[in-house]
Amino acid sequence: CFARPRYLRSTMTSYATLYNPVPSMLGSRLLDHLDHVREYKEISNGSSAMGFFVKLDSGSTIQMNYSSSADLASRLDGFMGFARESISDKDRLIYALSRIGDTRLMIGCVIEPGLDPESEDNDQQAVDFLFEINSHLSGLLFINDAIFDYDAECLTDEESE
């Protein structure tokens, strides 16, 4: 695991998930104060909010989709399983499982264009945005097969090379 990625996998589209313990914190009041946000709009089905579409100064976009509350328990169980397999330190695992259990809203993020190691601006703005919003939400960020805490500390073990 690494402290804060300079770039991630190079693909046409990249994905991340935010695990938010306080859903009421996510909204225009927060998005208005984040670095690199050029514009955003709410995604809804007419009667309820389904997420946000965010455009960054770099031109990259991040579609943030709220996961259904009906799916939350089973998705969190799966994420806890991943944590058990990816965190060997007992105290760190107990902490991560507790934080995962505190999740009240999962937010799937679709990042376009994908995070490309050859690009200086797009990649870093998208990565910075995800870490910044995660910090404000006091959540967990799952990206590139690693779990990051609200302070950008990597909770998963480093893979041996």
mmCIF file of C-alpha atoms in Angstrom:
data_model
loop_
_atom_site.group_PDB
_atom_site.id
_atom_site.type_symbol
_atom_site.label_atom_id
_atom_site.label_comp_id
_atom_site.label_asym_id
_atom_site.label_seq_id
_atom_site.Cartn_x
_atom_site.Cartn_y
_atom_site.Cartn_z
ATOM 1 C CA CYS A 1 0.000 0.000 0.000
ATOM 2 C CA PHE A 2 1.194 3.507 -0.513
ATOM 3 C CA ALA A 3 0.537 6.716 1.385
ATOM 4 C CA ARG A 4 -1.227 8.537 -1.425
ATOM 5 C CA PRO A 5 -1.060 7.341 -5.005
ATOM 6 C CA ARG A 6 0.556 9.558 -7.586
ATOM 7 C CA TYR A 7 -1.448 7.708 -10.188
ATOM 8 C CA LEU A 8 -3.403 4.520 -10.447
ATOM 9 C CA ARG A 9 -4.135 1.964 -13.140
ATOM 10 C CA SER A 10 -4.348 3.230 -16.696
ATOM 11 C CA THR A 11 -7.783 2.423 -18.136
ATOM 12 C CA MET A 12 -10.509 4.188 -20.054
ATOM 13 C CA THR A 13 -12.576 4.353 -16.875
ATOM 14 C CA SER A 14 -11.485 4.004 -13.256
ATOM 15 C CA TYR A 15 -13.567 3.158 -10.221
ATOM 16 C CA ALA A 16 -13.501 3.931 -6.505
ATOM 17 C CA THR A 17 -15.941 3.614 -3.607
ATOM 18 C CA LEU A 18 -16.474 5.962 -0.683
ATOM 19 C CA TYR A 19 -17.831 4.487 2.567
ATOM 20 C CA ASN A 20 -19.603 7.358 4.291
ATOM 21 C CA PRO A 21 -20.628 7.205 7.986
ATOM 22 C CA VAL A 22 -22.513 10.554 7.879
ATOM 23 C CA PRO A 23 -24.591 10.913 4.684
ATOM 24 C CA SER A 24 -25.941 14.322 5.698
ATOM 25 C CA MET A 25 -22.443 15.777 5.214
ATOM 26 C CA LEU A 26 -22.516 15.117 1.464
ATOM 27 C CA GLY A 27 -24.131 17.902 -0.532
ATOM 28 C CA SER A 28 -23.699 21.295 -2.105
ATOM 29 C CA ARG A 29 -22.339 22.840 1.085
ATOM 30 C CA LEU A 30 -19.372 20.459 0.905
ATOM 31 C CA LEU A 31 -18.916 20.381 -2.881
ATOM 32 C CA ASP A 32 -18.851 24.195 -3.044
ATOM 33 C CA HIS A 33 -15.693 24.176 -0.902
ATOM 34 C CA LEU A 34 -13.647 21.407 -2.502
ATOM 35 C CA ASP A 35 -10.563 22.105 -4.596
ATOM 36 C CA HIS A 36 -10.650 21.492 -8.339
ATOM 37 C CA VAL A 37 -14.483 21.327 -8.654
ATOM 38 C CA ARG A 38 -15.558 23.288 -11.710
ATOM 39 C CA GLU A 39 -19.224 22.292 -11.506
ATOM 40 C CA TYR A 40 -21.521 19.586 -10.208
ATOM 41 C CA LYS A 41 -25.113 18.560 -10.545
ATOM 42 C CA GLU A 42 -27.353 16.255 -8.590
ATOM 43 C CA ILE A 43 -28.475 12.987 -10.143
ATOM 44 C CA SER A 44 -32.028 12.046 -9.180
ATOM 45 C CA ASN A 45 -34.892 9.884 -10.349
ATOM 46 C CA GLY A 46 -37.354 12.693 -9.786
ATOM 47 C CA SER A 47 -38.300 11.759 -6.233
ATOM 48 C CA SER A 48 -34.978 10.970 -4.570
ATOM 49 C CA ALA A 49 -31.302 11.812 -4.887
ATOM 50 C CA MET A 50 -29.195 9.142 -6.570
ATOM 51 C CA GLY A 51 -25.804 10.885 -6.526
ATOM 52 C CA PHE A 52 -23.779 13.696 -8.084
ATOM 53 C CA PHE A 53 -21.983 14.298 -11.347
ATOM 54 C CA VAL A 54 -18.792 16.313 -10.729
ATOM 55 C CA LYS A 55 -16.635 18.019 -13.361
ATOM 56 C CA LEU A 56 -13.122 18.956 -12.270
ATOM 57 C CA ASP A 57 -11.023 21.900 -13.472
ATOM 58 C CA SER A 58 -8.893 19.431 -15.421
ATOM 59 C CA GLY A 59 -11.929 18.299 -17.426
ATOM 60 C CA SER A 60 -12.112 14.890 -15.745
ATOM 61 C CA THR A 61 -15.520 13.815 -14.474
ATOM 62 C CA ILE A 62 -16.556 11.731 -11.502
ATOM 63 C CA GLN A 63 -20.034 10.288 -11.367
ATOM 64 C CA MET A 64 -20.855 9.559 -7.725
ATOM 65 C CA ASN A 65 -23.672 6.996 -7.443
ATOM 66 C CA TYR A 66 -25.397 6.279 -4.137
ATOM 67 C CA SER A 67 -25.772 2.579 -3.441
ATOM 68 C CA SER A 68 -29.235 1.313 -2.576
ATOM 69 C CA SER A 69 -29.880 1.000 1.151
ATOM 70 C CA ALA A 70 -31.363 -2.460 0.462
ATOM 71 C CA ASP A 71 -27.939 -3.628 -0.793
ATOM 72 C CA LEU A 72 -25.878 -1.978 1.941
ATOM 73 C CA ALA A 73 -25.639 -4.874 4.432
ATOM 74 C CA SER A 74 -24.548 -7.469 1.876
ATOM 75 C CA ARG A 75 -22.056 -5.090 0.241
ATOM 76 C CA LEU A 76 -20.542 -4.206 3.610
ATOM 77 C CA ASP A 77 -20.237 -7.913 4.450
ATOM 78 C CA GLY A 78 -18.271 -8.395 1.234
ATOM 79 C CA PHE A 79 -16.070 -5.396 2.004
ATOM 80 C CA MET A 80 -15.415 -6.750 5.511
ATOM 81 C CA GLY A 81 -14.325 -10.020 3.887
ATOM 82 C CA PHE A 82 -11.898 -8.106 1.684
ATOM 83 C CA ALA A 83 -10.537 -6.288 4.756
ATOM 84 C CA ARG A 84 -10.020 -9.589 6.607
ATOM 85 C CA GLU A 85 -7.973 -10.911 3.684
ATOM 86 C CA SER A 86 -6.030 -7.667 3.118
ATOM 87 C CA ILE A 87 -5.124 -6.478 6.629
ATOM 88 C CA SER A 88 -2.865 -8.716 8.712
ATOM 89 C CA ASP A 89 -2.293 -6.356 11.667
ATOM 90 C CA LYS A 90 -4.937 -7.296 14.274
ATOM 91 C CA ASP A 91 -5.452 -3.796 15.683
ATOM 92 C CA ARG A 92 -5.678 -2.224 12.231
ATOM 93 C CA LEU A 93 -8.163 -4.911 11.160
ATOM 94 C CA ILE A 94 -10.380 -4.348 14.201
ATOM 95 C CA TYR A 95 -10.305 -0.608 13.480
ATOM 96 C CA ALA A 96 -11.115 -1.089 9.768
ATOM 97 C CA LEU A 97 -13.989 -3.482 10.490
ATOM 98 C CA SER A 98 -15.427 -1.016 12.981
ATOM 99 C CA ARG A 99 -15.175 1.822 10.449
ATOM 100 C CA ILE A 100 -16.788 -0.309 7.740
ATOM 101 C CA GLY A 101 -19.588 -1.160 10.161
ATOM 102 C CA ASP A 102 -20.209 2.572 10.699
ATOM 103 C CA THR A 103 -20.984 3.069 6.987
ATOM 104 C CA ARG A 104 -24.433 4.498 6.274
ATOM 105 C CA LEU A 105 -23.963 5.304 2.579
ATOM 106 C CA MET A 106 -21.773 3.727 -0.099
ATOM 107 C CA ILE A 107 -20.897 5.955 -3.033
ATOM 108 C CA GLY A 108 -19.627 4.292 -6.191
ATOM 109 C CA CYS A 109 -17.399 6.626 -8.204
ATOM 110 C CA VAL A 110 -16.847 6.346 -11.965
ATOM 111 C CA ILE A 111 -13.816 8.412 -13.020
ATOM 112 C CA GLU A 112 -13.393 9.449 -16.659
ATOM 113 C CA PRO A 113 -11.083 9.545 -18.311
ATOM 114 C CA GLY A 114 -9.452 6.744 -16.389
ATOM 115 C CA LEU A 115 -6.427 7.425 -14.242
ATOM 116 C CA ASP A 116 -3.450 7.418 -16.578
ATOM 117 C CA PRO A 117 0.130 7.404 -15.270
ATOM 118 C CA GLU A 118 1.275 9.519 -18.233
ATOM 119 C CA SER A 119 -0.998 12.454 -17.338
ATOM 120 C CA GLU A 120 0.144 15.027 -14.780
ATOM 121 C CA ASP A 121 -3.058 17.020 -14.178
ATOM 122 C CA ASN A 122 -6.116 14.849 -14.733
ATOM 123 C CA ASP A 123 -4.939 11.965 -12.623
ATOM 124 C CA GLN A 124 -3.800 14.011 -9.678
ATOM 125 C CA GLN A 125 -6.900 16.230 -9.580
ATOM 126 C CA ALA A 126 -9.190 13.188 -9.589
ATOM 127 C CA VAL A 127 -7.120 11.443 -6.910
ATOM 128 C CA ASP A 128 -6.888 14.631 -4.830
ATOM 129 C CA PHE A 129 -10.664 15.141 -5.104
ATOM 130 C CA LEU A 130 -11.398 11.609 -3.871
ATOM 131 C CA PHE A 131 -9.027 11.906 -0.923
ATOM 132 C CA GLU A 132 -10.299 15.387 -0.063
ATOM 133 C CA ILE A 133 -13.975 14.445 -0.090
ATOM 134 C CA ASN A 134 -13.195 11.289 1.892
ATOM 135 C CA SER A 135 -11.417 13.414 4.489
ATOM 136 C CA HIS A 136 -14.383 15.773 4.841
ATOM 137 C CA LEU A 137 -16.788 12.842 5.147
ATOM 138 C CA SER A 138 -14.553 11.057 7.697
ATOM 139 C CA GLY A 139 -15.038 7.984 5.563
ATOM 140 C CA LEU A 140 -13.088 5.183 3.978
ATOM 141 C CA LEU A 141 -11.915 5.217 0.365
ATOM 142 C CA PHE A 142 -11.496 1.991 -1.604
ATOM 143 C CA ILE A 143 -9.384 2.527 -4.698
ATOM 144 C CA ASN A 144 -6.842 0.422 -6.586
ATOM 145 C CA ASP A 145 -7.440 -2.591 -4.283
ATOM 146 C CA ALA A 146 -6.519 -0.606 -1.168
ATOM 147 C CA ILE A 147 -8.494 0.891 1.728
ATOM 148 C CA PHE A 148 -7.594 4.428 2.825
ATOM 149 C CA ASP A 149 -8.794 6.087 6.019
ATOM 150 C CA TYR A 150 -10.092 9.671 6.237
ATOM 151 C CA ASP A 151 -6.530 10.921 6.814
ATOM 152 C CA ALA A 152 -5.229 9.130 3.670
ATOM 153 C CA GLU A 153 -3.511 6.424 5.741
ATOM 154 C CA CYS A 154 -3.503 3.117 3.903
ATOM 155 C CA LEU A 155 -5.080 0.408 6.060
ATOM 156 C CA THR A 156 -4.408 -2.583 3.811
ATOM 157 C CA ASP A 157 -1.103 -4.425 3.726
ATOM 158 C CA GLU A 158 1.520 -3.723 1.100
ATOM 159 C CA GLU A 159 1.728 -6.360 -1.541
ATOM 160 C CA SER A 160 5.100 -7.992 -1.781
ATOM 161 C CA GLU A 161 6.776 -7.414 -5.128
#
